[in-house]
PDB file of N, CA and C in Angstrom:
ATOM      1  N   LEU A 253    -160.386 -83.799 109.217  1.00 46.00           N
ATOM      2  CA  LEU A 253    -159.233 -84.205 108.446  1.00 46.00           C
ATOM      3  C   LEU A 253    -159.486 -84.083 106.950  1.00 46.00           C
ATOM      4  N   VAL A 254    -160.312 -83.176 106.571  1.00 57.00           N
ATOM      5  CA  VAL A 254    -160.661 -82.995 105.167  1.00 57.00           C
ATOM      6  C   VAL A 254    -159.438 -82.700 104.310  1.00 57.00           C
ATOM      7  N   HIS A 255    -158.537 -81.861 104.786  1.00 55.00           N
ATOM      8  CA  HIS A 255    -157.378 -81.456 103.996  1.00 55.00           C
ATOM      9  C   HIS A 255    -156.103 -82.207 104.365  1.00 55.00           C
ATOM     10  N   ALA A 256    -156.203 -83.247 105.162  1.00 58.00           N
ATOM     11  CA  ALA A 256    -155.026 -84.007 105.595  1.00 58.00           C
ATOM     12  C   ALA A 256    -154.551 -84.947 104.496  1.00 58.00           C
ATOM     13  N   ALA A 257    -153.272 -85.294 104.562  1.00 67.00           N
ATOM     14  CA  ALA A 257    -152.701 -86.257 103.625  1.00 67.00           C
ATOM     15  C   ALA A 257    -153.310 -87.636 103.870  1.00 67.00           C
ATOM     16  N   GLY A 258    -153.260 -88.480 102.877  1.00 65.00           N
ATOM     17  CA  GLY A 258    -153.851 -89.813 102.937  1.00 65.00           C
ATOM     18  C   GLY A 258    -153.491 -90.621 104.166  1.00 65.00           C
ATOM     19  N   PRO A 259    -152.181 -90.732 104.518  1.00 66.00           N
ATOM     20  CA  PRO A 259    -151.830 -91.527 105.703  1.00 66.00           C
ATOM     21  C   PRO A 259    -152.455 -90.994 106.991  1.00 66.00           C
ATOM     22  N   LEU A 260    -152.600 -89.683 107.113  1.00 54.00           N
ATOM     23  CA  LEU A 260    -153.232 -89.122 108.313  1.00 54.00           C
ATOM     24  C   LEU A 260    -154.710 -89.462 108.362  1.00 54.00           C
ATOM     25  N   LYS A 261    -155.368 -89.422 107.210  1.00 58.00           N
ATOM     26  CA  LYS A 261    -156.794 -89.761 107.174  1.00 58.00           C
ATOM     27  C   LYS A 261    -157.034 -91.203 107.591  1.00 58.00           C
ATOM     28  N   ALA A 262    -156.053 -92.072 107.317  1.00 60.00           N
ATOM     29  CA  ALA A 262    -156.203 -93.494 107.629  1.00 60.00           C
ATOM     30  C   ALA A 262    -155.740 -93.848 109.041  1.00 60.00           C
ATOM     31  N   ASP A 263    -155.131 -92.918 109.761  1.00 58.00           N
ATOM     32  CA  ASP A 263    -154.612 -93.205 111.097  1.00 58.00           C
ATOM     33  C   ASP A 263    -155.775 -93.443 112.061  1.00 58.00           C
ATOM     34  N   PRO A 264    -155.875 -94.644 112.648  1.00 55.00           N
ATOM     35  CA  PRO A 264    -157.005 -94.938 113.536  1.00 55.00           C
ATOM     36  C   PRO A 264    -157.056 -94.059 114.785  1.00 55.00           C
ATOM     37  N   LEU A 265    -155.921 -93.549 115.249  1.00 57.00           N
ATOM     38  CA  LEU A 265    -155.920 -92.679 116.435  1.00 57.00           C
ATOM     39  C   LEU A 265    -156.503 -91.303 116.142  1.00 57.00           C
ATOM     40  N   LEU A 266    -156.644 -90.971 114.857  1.00 52.00           N
ATOM     41  CA  LEU A 266    -157.202 -89.672 114.480  1.00 52.00           C
ATOM     42  C   LEU A 266    -158.649 -89.773 113.994  1.00 52.00           C
ATOM     43  N   SER A 267    -159.228 -90.959 114.091  1.00 53.00           N
ATOM     44  CA  SER A 267    -160.626 -91.117 113.678  1.00 53.00           C
ATOM     45  C   SER A 267    -161.542 -90.365 114.646  1.00 53.00           C
ATOM     46  N   ARG A 268    -162.708 -90.027 114.195  1.00 54.00           N
ATOM     47  CA  ARG A 268    -163.671 -89.287 115.017  1.00 54.00           C
ATOM     48  C   ARG A 268    -163.976 -90.037 116.319  1.00 54.00           C
ATOM     49  N   ASN A 269    -164.159 -91.348 116.237  1.00 59.00           N
ATOM     50  CA  ASN A 269    -164.477 -92.128 117.436  1.00 59.00           C
ATOM     51  C   ASN A 269    -163.307 -92.166 118.409  1.00 59.00           C
ATOM     52  N   ALA A 270    -162.081 -92.356 117.897  1.00 50.00           N
ATOM     53  CA  ALA A 270    -160.906 -92.431 118.769  1.00 50.00           C
ATOM     54  C   ALA A 270    -160.663 -91.101 119.469  1.00 50.00           C
ATOM     55  N   VAL A 271    -160.797 -90.016 118.753  1.00 54.00           N
ATOM     56  CA  VAL A 271    -160.591 -88.692 119.345  1.00 54.00           C
ATOM     57  C   VAL A 271    -161.656 -88.422 120.405  1.00 54.00           C
ATOM     58  N   GLY A 272    -162.859 -88.888 120.174  1.00 61.00           N
ATOM     59  CA  GLY A 272    -163.948 -88.664 121.115  1.00 61.00           C
ATOM     60  C   GLY A 272    -163.765 -89.335 122.463  1.00 61.00           C
ATOM     61  N   VAL A 273    -163.051 -90.460 122.502  1.00 71.00           N
ATOM     62  CA  VAL A 273    -162.857 -91.172 123.776  1.00 71.00           C
ATOM     63  C   VAL A 273    -161.468 -90.950 124.370  1.00 71.00           C
ATOM     64  N   ASN A 274    -160.603 -90.247 123.654  1.00 86.00           N
ATOM     65  CA  ASN A 274    -159.248 -89.985 124.148  1.00 86.00           C
ATOM     66  C   ASN A 274    -159.325 -88.989 125.306  1.00 86.00           C
ATOM     67  N   PRO A 275    -158.825 -89.375 126.484  1.00 88.00           N
ATOM     68  CA  PRO A 275    -158.940 -88.492 127.644  1.00 88.00           C
ATOM     69  C   PRO A 275    -157.860 -87.411 127.730  1.00 88.00           C
ATOM     70  N   PHE A 276    -156.834 -87.493 126.881  1.00 91.00           N
ATOM     71  CA  PHE A 276    -155.685 -86.620 127.041  1.00 91.00           C
ATOM     72  C   PHE A 276    -155.780 -85.350 126.208  1.00 91.00           C
ATOM     73  N   ALA A 277    -155.442 -84.245 126.843  1.00 90.00           N
ATOM     74  CA  ALA A 277    -155.455 -82.942 126.183  1.00 90.00           C
ATOM     75  C   ALA A 277    -154.279 -82.840 125.210  1.00 90.00           C
ATOM     76  N   VAL A 278    -154.477 -82.061 124.155  1.00 86.00           N
ATOM     77  CA  VAL A 278    -153.394 -81.813 123.216  1.00 86.00           C
ATOM     78  C   VAL A 278    -152.630 -80.573 123.658  1.00 86.00           C
ATOM     79  N   GLN A 279    -151.372 -80.519 123.271  1.00 86.00           N
ATOM     80  CA  GLN A 279    -150.499 -79.418 123.666  1.00 86.00           C
ATOM     81  C   GLN A 279    -151.133 -78.074 123.331  1.00 86.00           C
ATOM     82  N   GLY A 280    -151.104 -77.179 124.297  1.00 88.00           N
ATOM     83  CA  GLY A 280    -151.618 -75.834 124.104  1.00 88.00           C
ATOM     84  C   GLY A 280    -153.044 -75.622 124.563  1.00 88.00           C
ATOM     85  N   SER A 281    -153.768 -76.701 124.868  1.00 89.00           N
ATOM     86  CA  SER A 281    -155.156 -76.517 125.316  1.00 89.00           C
ATOM     87  C   SER A 281    -155.189 -76.218 126.814  1.00 89.00           C
ATOM     88  N   LYS A 282    -156.228 -75.529 127.220  1.00 91.00           N
ATOM     89  CA  LYS A 282    -156.415 -75.171 128.624  1.00 91.00           C
ATOM     90  C   LYS A 282    -157.100 -76.347 129.311  1.00 91.00           C
ATOM     91  N   SER A 283    -156.326 -77.094 130.112  1.00 93.00           N
ATOM     92  CA  SER A 283    -156.848 -78.297 130.756  1.00 93.00           C
ATOM     93  C   SER A 283    -156.191 -78.519 132.109  1.00 93.00           C
ATOM     94  N   LEU A 284    -156.861 -79.276 132.936  1.00 94.00           N
ATOM     95  CA  LEU A 284    -156.366 -79.668 134.245  1.00 94.00           C
ATOM     96  C   LEU A 284    -155.136 -80.562 134.082  1.00 94.00           C
ATOM     97  N   VAL A 285    -154.189 -80.453 135.004  1.00 96.00           N
ATOM     98  CA  VAL A 285    -153.012 -81.327 135.013  1.00 96.00           C
ATOM     99  C   VAL A 285    -153.151 -82.323 136.162  1.00 96.00           C
ATOM    100  N   CYS A 286    -153.084 -83.599 135.825  1.00 97.00           N
ATOM    101  CA  CYS A 286    -153.091 -84.667 136.829  1.00 97.00           C
ATOM    102  C   CYS A 286    -151.716 -85.322 136.808  1.00 97.00           C
ATOM    103  N   THR A 287    -151.148 -85.537 137.982  1.00 97.00           N
ATOM    104  CA  THR A 287    -149.806 -86.084 138.092  1.00 97.00           C
ATOM    105  C   THR A 287    -149.849 -87.453 138.746  1.00 97.00           C
ATOM    106  N   VAL A 288    -149.298 -88.449 138.061  1.00 98.00           N
ATOM    107  CA  VAL A 288    -149.217 -89.791 138.633  1.00 98.00           C
ATOM    108  C   VAL A 288    -148.088 -89.788 139.656  1.00 98.00           C
ATOM    109  N   LEU A 289    -148.450 -89.955 140.912  1.00 97.00           N
ATOM    110  CA  LEU A 289    -147.477 -89.940 142.001  1.00 97.00           C
ATOM    111  C   LEU A 289    -146.864 -91.311 142.215  1.00 97.00           C
ATOM    112  N   GLU A 290    -147.660 -92.342 142.010  1.00 97.00           N
ATOM    113  CA  GLU A 290    -147.196 -93.715 142.174  1.00 97.00           C
ATOM    114  C   GLU A 290    -147.829 -94.588 141.104  1.00 97.00           C
ATOM    115  N   LEU A 291    -147.029 -95.485 140.543  1.00 96.00           N
ATOM    116  CA  LEU A 291    -147.514 -96.460 139.572  1.00 96.00           C
ATOM    117  C   LEU A 291    -146.668 -97.714 139.745  1.00 96.00           C
ATOM    118  N   SER A 292    -147.306 -98.816 140.119  1.00 96.00           N
ATOM    119  CA  SER A 292    -146.555-100.047 140.358  1.00 96.00           C
ATOM    120  C   SER A 292    -147.372-101.261 139.955  1.00 96.00           C
ATOM    121  N   ALA A 293    -146.657-102.311 139.583  1.00 94.00           N
ATOM    122  CA  ALA A 293    -147.294-103.590 139.277  1.00 94.00           C
ATOM    123  C   ALA A 293    -147.403-104.383 140.580  1.00 94.00           C
ATOM    124  N   PHE A 294    -148.558-105.000 140.777  1.00 88.00           N
ATOM    125  CA  PHE A 294    -148.799-105.734 142.013  1.00 88.00           C
ATOM    126  C   PHE A 294    -149.783-106.866 141.736  1.00 88.00           C
ATOM    127  N   GLU A 295    -149.330-108.104 141.888  1.00 91.00           N
ATOM    128  CA  GLU A 295    -150.191-109.286 141.749  1.00 91.00           C
ATOM    129  C   GLU A 295    -151.022-109.257 140.470  1.00 91.00           C
ATOM    130  N   GLY A 296    -150.378-108.979 139.339  1.00 92.00           N
ATOM    131  CA  GLY A 296    -151.077-109.001 138.056  1.00 92.00           C
ATOM    132  C   GLY A 296    -151.945-107.792 137.784  1.00 92.00           C
ATOM    133  N   ARG A 297    -151.795-106.759 138.580  1.00 96.00           N
ATOM    134  CA  ARG A 297    -152.573-105.536 138.404  1.00 96.00           C
ATOM    135  C   ARG A 297    -151.636-104.347 138.551  1.00 96.00           C
ATOM    136  N   PHE A 298    -152.128-103.171 138.223  1.00 96.00           N
ATOM    137  CA  PHE A 298    -151.382-101.937 138.428  1.00 96.00           C
ATOM    138  C   PHE A 298    -152.057-101.128 139.515  1.00 96.00           C
ATOM    139  N   ARG A 299    -151.272-100.698 140.484  1.00 97.00           N
ATOM    140  CA  ARG A 299    -151.755 -99.773 141.509  1.00 97.00           C
ATOM    141  C   ARG A 299    -151.276 -98.385 141.132  1.00 97.00           C
ATOM    142  N   PHE A 300    -152.127 -97.393 141.379  1.00 97.00           N
ATOM    143  CA  PHE A 300    -151.747 -96.023 141.043  1.00 97.00           C
ATOM    144  C   PHE A 300    -152.270 -95.050 142.086  1.00 97.00           C
ATOM    145  N   ARG A 301    -151.615 -93.915 142.152  1.00 98.00           N
ATOM    146  CA  ARG A 301    -152.070 -92.782 142.971  1.00 98.00           C
ATOM    147  C   ARG A 301    -151.807 -91.543 142.137  1.00 98.00           C
ATOM    148  N   VAL A 302    -152.843 -90.728 141.966  1.00 98.00           N
ATOM    149  CA  VAL A 302    -152.786 -89.569 141.075  1.00 98.00           C
ATOM    150  C   VAL A 302    -153.233 -88.316 141.821  1.00 98.00           C
ATOM    151  N   ALA A 303    -152.459 -87.242 141.682  1.00 97.00           N
ATOM    152  CA  ALA A 303    -152.865 -85.924 142.187  1.00 97.00           C
ATOM    153  C   ALA A 303    -153.723 -85.270 141.119  1.00 97.00           C
ATOM    154  N   LEU A 304    -154.878 -84.792 141.524  1.00 96.00           N
ATOM    155  CA  LEU A 304    -155.838 -84.189 140.595  1.00 96.00           C
ATOM    156  C   LEU A 304    -155.724 -82.670 140.667  1.00 96.00           C
ATOM    157  N   GLY A 305    -154.951 -82.103 139.778  1.00 93.00           N
ATOM    158  CA  GLY A 305    -154.750 -80.660 139.791  1.00 93.00           C
ATOM    159  C   GLY A 305    -153.887 -80.242 140.970  1.00 93.00           C
ATOM    160  N   LEU A 306    -154.090 -79.006 141.418  1.00 90.00           N
ATOM    161  CA  LEU A 306    -153.267 -78.450 142.497  1.00 90.00           C
ATOM    162  C   LEU A 306    -154.027 -78.309 143.811  1.00 90.00           C
ATOM    163  N   GLY A 307    -155.258 -78.794 143.869  1.00 91.00           N
ATOM    164  CA  GLY A 307    -156.094 -78.598 145.049  1.00 91.00           C
ATOM    165  C   GLY A 307    -155.900 -79.598 146.164  1.00 91.00           C
ATOM    166  N   GLY A 308    -154.981 -80.536 146.022  1.00 92.00           N
ATOM    167  CA  GLY A 308    -154.734 -81.498 147.083  1.00 92.00           C
ATOM    168  C   GLY A 308    -155.562 -82.768 146.993  1.00 92.00           C
ATOM    169  N   LYS A 309    -156.465 -82.873 146.017  1.00 95.00           N
ATOM    170  CA  LYS A 309    -157.261 -84.093 145.868  1.00 95.00           C
ATOM    171  C   LYS A 309    -156.424 -85.162 145.177  1.00 95.00           C
ATOM    172  N   GLU A 310    -156.653 -86.400 145.595  1.00 97.00           N
ATOM    173  CA  GLU A 310    -155.951 -87.534 145.007  1.00 97.00           C
ATOM    174  C   GLU A 310    -156.935 -88.653 144.698  1.00 97.00           C
ATOM    175  N   LEU A 311    -156.540 -89.502 143.776  1.00 97.00           N
ATOM    176  CA  LEU A 311    -157.306 -90.693 143.426  1.00 97.00           C
ATOM    177  C   LEU A 311    -156.348 -91.874 143.485  1.00 97.00           C
ATOM    178  N   GLU A 312    -156.768 -92.937 144.152  1.00 97.00           N
ATOM    179  CA  GLU A 312    -155.988 -94.166 144.206  1.00 97.00           C
ATOM    180  C   GLU A 312    -156.827 -95.283 143.640  1.00 97.00           C
ATOM    181  N   GLY A 313    -156.160 -96.279 143.090  1.00 97.00           N
ATOM    182  CA  GLY A 313    -156.897 -97.419 142.578  1.00 97.00           C
ATOM    183  C   GLY A 313    -155.978 -98.451 141.979  1.00 97.00           C
ATOM    184  N   ASP A 314    -156.607 -99.463 141.388  1.00 96.00           N
ATOM    185  CA  ASP A 314    -155.841-100.471 140.681  1.00 96.00           C
ATOM    186  C   ASP A 314    -156.617-100.869 139.427  1.00 96.00           C
ATOM    187  N   LEU A 315    -155.857-101.289 138.427  1.00 97.00           N
ATOM    188  CA  LEU A 315    -156.418-101.652 137.125  1.00 97.00           C
ATOM    189  C   LEU A 315    -155.741-102.924 136.636  1.00 97.00           C
ATOM    190  N   PRO A 316    -156.366-103.639 135.700  1.00 97.00           N
ATOM    191  CA  PRO A 316    -155.790-104.889 135.196  1.00 97.00           C
ATOM    192  C   PRO A 316    -154.428-104.698 134.529  1.00 97.00           C
ATOM    193  N   HIS A 317    -153.667-105.782 134.467  1.00 95.00           N
ATOM    194  CA  HIS A 317    -152.327-105.772 133.890  1.00 95.00           C
ATOM    195  C   HIS A 317    -152.348-105.347 132.419  1.00 95.00           C
ATOM    196  N   SER A 318    -153.444-105.534 131.715  1.00 96.00           N
ATOM    197  CA  SER A 318    -153.554-105.199 130.287  1.00 96.00           C
ATOM    198  C   SER A 318    -153.874-103.724 130.039  1.00 96.00           C
ATOM    199  N   THR A 319    -153.888-102.914 131.073  1.00 96.00           N
ATOM    200  CA  THR A 319    -154.280-101.506 130.985  1.00 96.00           C
ATOM    201  C   THR A 319    -153.313-100.685 130.127  1.00 96.00           C
ATOM    202  N   THR A 320    -153.883 -99.773 129.335  1.00 97.00           N
ATOM    203  CA  THR A 320    -153.104 -98.823 128.544  1.00 97.00           C
ATOM    204  C   THR A 320    -153.152 -97.455 129.223  1.00 97.00           C
ATOM    205  N   LEU A 321    -152.333 -96.525 128.725  1.00 97.00           N
ATOM    206  CA  LEU A 321    -152.414 -95.144 129.232  1.00 97.00           C
ATOM    207  C   LEU A 321    -153.822 -94.592 129.047  1.00 97.00           C
ATOM    208  N   GLY A 322    -154.428 -94.891 127.910  1.00 95.00           N
ATOM    209  CA  GLY A 322    -155.790 -94.422 127.663  1.00 95.00           C
ATOM    210  C   GLY A 322    -156.789 -94.986 128.657  1.00 95.00           C
ATOM    211  N   ASP A 323    -156.645 -96.267 128.993  1.00 96.00           N
ATOM    212  CA  ASP A 323    -157.531 -96.872 130.001  1.00 96.00           C
ATOM    213  C   ASP A 323    -157.376 -96.168 131.345  1.00 96.00           C
ATOM    214  N   LEU A 324    -156.124 -95.913 131.731  1.00 97.00           N
ATOM    215  CA  LEU A 324    -155.870 -95.194 132.978  1.00 97.00           C
ATOM    216  C   LEU A 324    -156.502 -93.807 132.922  1.00 97.00           C
ATOM    217  N   GLY A 325    -156.307 -93.104 131.824  1.00 96.00           N
ATOM    218  CA  GLY A 325    -156.880 -91.767 131.674  1.00 96.00           C
ATOM    219  C   GLY A 325    -158.398 -91.763 131.724  1.00 96.00           C
ATOM    220  N   ARG A 326    -159.021 -92.722 131.042  1.00 94.00           N
ATOM    221  CA  ARG A 326    -160.490 -92.792 131.066  1.00 94.00           C
ATOM    222  C   ARG A 326    -160.991 -93.132 132.464  1.00 94.00           C
ATOM    223  N   HIS A 327    -160.251 -93.987 133.198  1.00 96.00           N
ATOM    224  CA  HIS A 327    -160.639 -94.313 134.578  1.00 96.00           C
ATOM    225  C   HIS A 327    -160.556 -93.076 135.470  1.00 96.00           C
ATOM    226  N   ILE A 328    -159.475 -92.324 135.338  1.00 96.00           N
ATOM    227  CA  ILE A 328    -159.324 -91.094 136.128  1.00 96.00           C
ATOM    228  C   ILE A 328    -160.462 -90.134 135.805  1.00 96.00           C
ATOM    229  N   ARG A 329    -160.728 -89.946 134.522  1.00 94.00           N
ATOM    230  CA  ARG A 329    -161.787 -89.014 134.109  1.00 94.00           C
ATOM    231  C   ARG A 329    -163.138 -89.445 134.647  1.00 94.00           C
ATOM    232  N   ALA A 330    -163.469 -90.716 134.523  1.00 94.00           N
ATOM    233  CA  ALA A 330    -164.777 -91.202 134.966  1.00 94.00           C
ATOM    234  C   ALA A 330    -164.922 -91.193 136.492  1.00 94.00           C
ATOM    235  N   SER A 331    -163.825 -91.426 137.194  1.00 94.00           N
ATOM    236  CA  SER A 331    -163.880 -91.537 138.653  1.00 94.00           C
ATOM    237  C   SER A 331    -163.807 -90.209 139.382  1.00 94.00           C
ATOM    238  N   ALA A 332    -163.121 -89.223 138.791  1.00 93.00           N
ATOM    239  CA  ALA A 332    -162.815 -88.038 139.590  1.00 93.00           C
ATOM    240  C   ALA A 332    -162.951 -86.698 138.877  1.00 93.00           C
ATOM    241  N   LEU A 333    -163.135 -86.689 137.578  1.00 90.00           N
ATOM    242  CA  LEU A 333    -163.138 -85.422 136.844  1.00 90.00           C
ATOM    243  C   LEU A 333    -164.487 -85.199 136.162  1.00 90.00           C
ATOM    244  N   ASP A 334    -165.469 -84.845 136.954  1.00 80.00           N
ATOM    245  CA  ASP A 334    -166.840 -84.719 136.461  1.00 80.00           C
ATOM    246  C   ASP A 334    -166.983 -83.813 135.246  1.00 80.00           C
ATOM    247  N   GLN A 335    -166.371 -82.659 135.273  1.00 73.00           N
ATOM    248  CA  GLN A 335    -166.599 -81.660 134.233  1.00 73.00           C
ATOM    249  C   GLN A 335    -165.502 -81.632 133.166  1.00 73.00           C
ATOM    250  N   GLU A 336    -164.448 -82.401 133.332  1.00 80.00           N
ATOM    251  CA  GLU A 336    -163.318 -82.346 132.407  1.00 80.00           C
ATOM    252  C   GLU A 336    -163.491 -83.354 131.279  1.00 80.00           C
ATOM    253  N   ARG A 337    -163.408 -82.898 130.044  1.00 85.00           N
ATOM    254  CA  ARG A 337    -163.436 -83.815 128.905  1.00 85.00           C
ATOM    255  C   ARG A 337    -162.049 -84.375 128.667  1.00 85.00           C
ATOM    256  N   CYS A 338    -161.056 -83.520 128.711  1.00 93.00           N
ATOM    257  CA  CYS A 338    -159.663 -83.909 128.509  1.00 93.00           C
ATOM    258  C   CYS A 338    -158.802 -83.278 129.595  1.00 93.00           C
ATOM    259  N   PHE A 339    -157.681 -83.908 129.878  1.00 95.00           N
ATOM    260  CA  PHE A 339    -156.758 -83.390 130.882  1.00 95.00           C
ATOM    261  C   PHE A 339    -155.345 -83.805 130.502  1.00 95.00           C
ATOM    262  N   TYR A 340    -154.378 -83.139 131.101  1.00 96.00           N
ATOM    263  CA  TYR A 340    -152.980 -83.515 130.933  1.00 96.00           C
ATOM    264  C   TYR A 340    -152.629 -84.546 132.002  1.00 96.00           C
ATOM    265  N   LEU A 341    -151.869 -85.571 131.616  1.00 97.00           N
ATOM    266  CA  LEU A 341    -151.413 -86.580 132.553  1.00 97.00           C
ATOM    267  C   LEU A 341    -149.890 -86.593 132.532  1.00 97.00           C
ATOM    268  N   VAL A 342    -149.294 -86.372 133.711  1.00 97.00           N
ATOM    269  CA  VAL A 342    -147.836 -86.379 133.846  1.00 97.00           C
ATOM    270  C   VAL A 342    -147.450 -87.634 134.621  1.00 97.00           C
ATOM    271  N   LEU A 343    -146.548 -88.405 134.046  1.00 97.00           N
ATOM    272  CA  LEU A 343    -146.117 -89.667 134.648  1.00 97.00           C
ATOM    273  C   LEU A 343    -144.954 -89.457 135.620  1.00 97.00           C
ATOM    274  N   PRO A 344    -144.730 -90.392 136.531  1.00 95.00           N
ATOM    275  CA  PRO A 344    -143.610 -90.273 137.466  1.00 95.00           C
ATOM    276  C   PRO A 344    -142.281 -90.135 136.718  1.00 95.00           C
ATOM    277  N   GLY A 345    -141.441 -89.231 137.184  1.00 93.00           N
ATOM    278  CA  GLY A 345    -140.138 -89.025 136.574  1.00 93.00           C
ATOM    279  C   GLY A 345    -140.151 -88.164 135.325  1.00 93.00           C
ATOM    280  N   SER A 346    -141.299 -87.633 134.975  1.00 95.00           N
ATOM    281  CA  SER A 346    -141.409 -86.796 133.783  1.00 95.00           C
ATOM    282  C   SER A 346    -141.915 -85.410 134.162  1.00 95.00           C
ATOM    283  N   GLU A 347    -141.576 -84.442 133.352  1.00 93.00           N
ATOM    284  CA  GLU A 347    -142.086 -83.081 133.549  1.00 93.00           C
ATOM    285  C   GLU A 347    -143.054 -82.689 132.441  1.00 93.00           C
ATOM    286  N   THR A 348    -143.172 -83.540 131.429  1.00 95.00           N
ATOM    287  CA  THR A 348    -144.051 -83.228 130.297  1.00 95.00           C
ATOM    288  C   THR A 348    -145.242 -84.182 130.290  1.00 95.00           C
ATOM    289  N   PRO A 349    -146.379 -83.698 129.865  1.00 96.00           N
ATOM    290  CA  PRO A 349    -147.575 -84.541 129.838  1.00 96.00           C
ATOM    291  C   PRO A 349    -147.489 -85.639 128.771  1.00 96.00           C
ATOM    292  N   VAL A 350    -148.255 -86.662 128.985  1.00 95.00           N
ATOM    293  CA  VAL A 350    -148.429 -87.736 128.017  1.00 95.00           C
ATOM    294  C   VAL A 350    -149.023 -87.141 126.742  1.00 95.00           C
ATOM    295  N   SER A 351    -148.573 -87.601 125.607  1.00 93.00           N
ATOM    296  CA  SER A 351    -149.149 -87.166 124.333  1.00 93.00           C
ATOM    297  C   SER A 351    -150.483 -87.869 124.111  1.00 93.00           C
ATOM    298  N   ALA A 352    -151.415 -87.174 123.531  1.00 91.00           N
ATOM    299  CA  ALA A 352    -152.701 -87.783 123.182  1.00 91.00           C
ATOM    300  C   ALA A 352    -152.507 -88.943 122.204  1.00 91.00           C
ATOM    301  N   LEU A 353    -151.389 -88.974 121.500  1.00 89.00           N
ATOM    302  CA  LEU A 353    -151.107 -90.060 120.561  1.00 89.00           C
ATOM    303  C   LEU A 353    -150.533 -91.300 121.251  1.00 89.00           C
ATOM    304  N   ASP A 354    -150.248 -91.217 122.556  1.00 93.00           N
ATOM    305  CA  ASP A 354    -149.741 -92.364 123.311  1.00 93.00           C
ATOM    306  C   ASP A 354    -150.847 -93.130 124.021  1.00 93.00           C
ATOM    307  N   VAL A 355    -152.065 -92.871 123.653  1.00 94.00           N
ATOM    308  CA  VAL A 355    -153.229 -93.415 124.346  1.00 94.00           C
ATOM    309  C   VAL A 355    -153.240 -94.948 124.376  1.00 94.00           C
ATOM    310  N   GLU A 356    -152.655 -95.606 123.389  1.00 94.00           N
ATOM    311  CA  GLU A 356    -152.666 -97.076 123.343  1.00 94.00           C
ATOM    312  C   GLU A 356    -151.418 -97.709 123.958  1.00 94.00           C
ATOM    313  N   GLN A 357    -150.511 -96.926 124.530  1.00 96.00           N
ATOM    314  CA  GLN A 357    -149.291 -97.477 125.116  1.00 96.00           C
ATOM    315  C   GLN A 357    -149.630 -98.270 126.371  1.00 96.00           C
ATOM    316  N   PRO A 358    -149.189 -99.527 126.442  1.00 97.00           N
ATOM    317  CA  PRO A 358    -149.458-100.345 127.626  1.00 97.00           C
ATOM    318  C   PRO A 358    -148.707 -99.813 128.854  1.00 97.00           C
ATOM    319  N   LEU A 359    -149.362 -99.855 130.002  1.00 95.00           N
ATOM    320  CA  LEU A 359    -148.701 -99.421 131.235  1.00 95.00           C
ATOM    321  C   LEU A 359    -147.515-100.314 131.572  1.00 95.00           C
ATOM    322  N   VAL A 360    -147.572-101.573 131.158  1.00 95.00           N
ATOM    323  CA  VAL A 360    -146.479-102.501 131.441  1.00 95.00           C
ATOM    324  C   VAL A 360    -145.171-101.996 130.860  1.00 95.00           C
ATOM    325  N   ASP A 361    -145.212-101.177 129.800  1.00 94.00           N
ATOM    326  CA  ASP A 361    -144.008-100.596 129.213  1.00 94.00           C
ATOM    327  C   ASP A 361    -143.406 -99.493 130.077  1.00 94.00           C
ATOM    328  N   LEU A 362    -144.166 -98.990 131.039  1.00 91.00           N
ATOM    329  CA  LEU A 362    -143.747 -97.843 131.824  1.00 91.00           C
ATOM    330  C   LEU A 362    -143.300 -98.203 133.242  1.00 91.00           C
ATOM    331  N   VAL A 363    -143.560 -99.405 133.665  1.00 86.00           N
ATOM    332  CA  VAL A 363    -143.254 -99.807 135.036  1.00 86.00           C
ATOM    333  C   VAL A 363    -142.031-100.706 135.064  1.00 86.00           C
TER     334      VAL A 363
END
């Protein structure tokens, strides 16, 4: 961000550390697409089922009620995507991937 405007340099989502842990691919990059098939709130937790690419593999699990999109993405990456640094995540009812800038959005806003 050497040549970026002041407000961009100060944006915490664009810091070196934040970018390093962000699991979501940016538009135009060559990355795996994971599709959230199911996402529901259940007894103070979120249950999810995700298709991992087009090969028929799926991941199911549950996460705490305080989970963000980034938390979900990091869980998917750590649990099932050994070689992938970043991936596209498509939510139920959407045809476009989650933006890497939505990493802090709470899942409770989506269910």
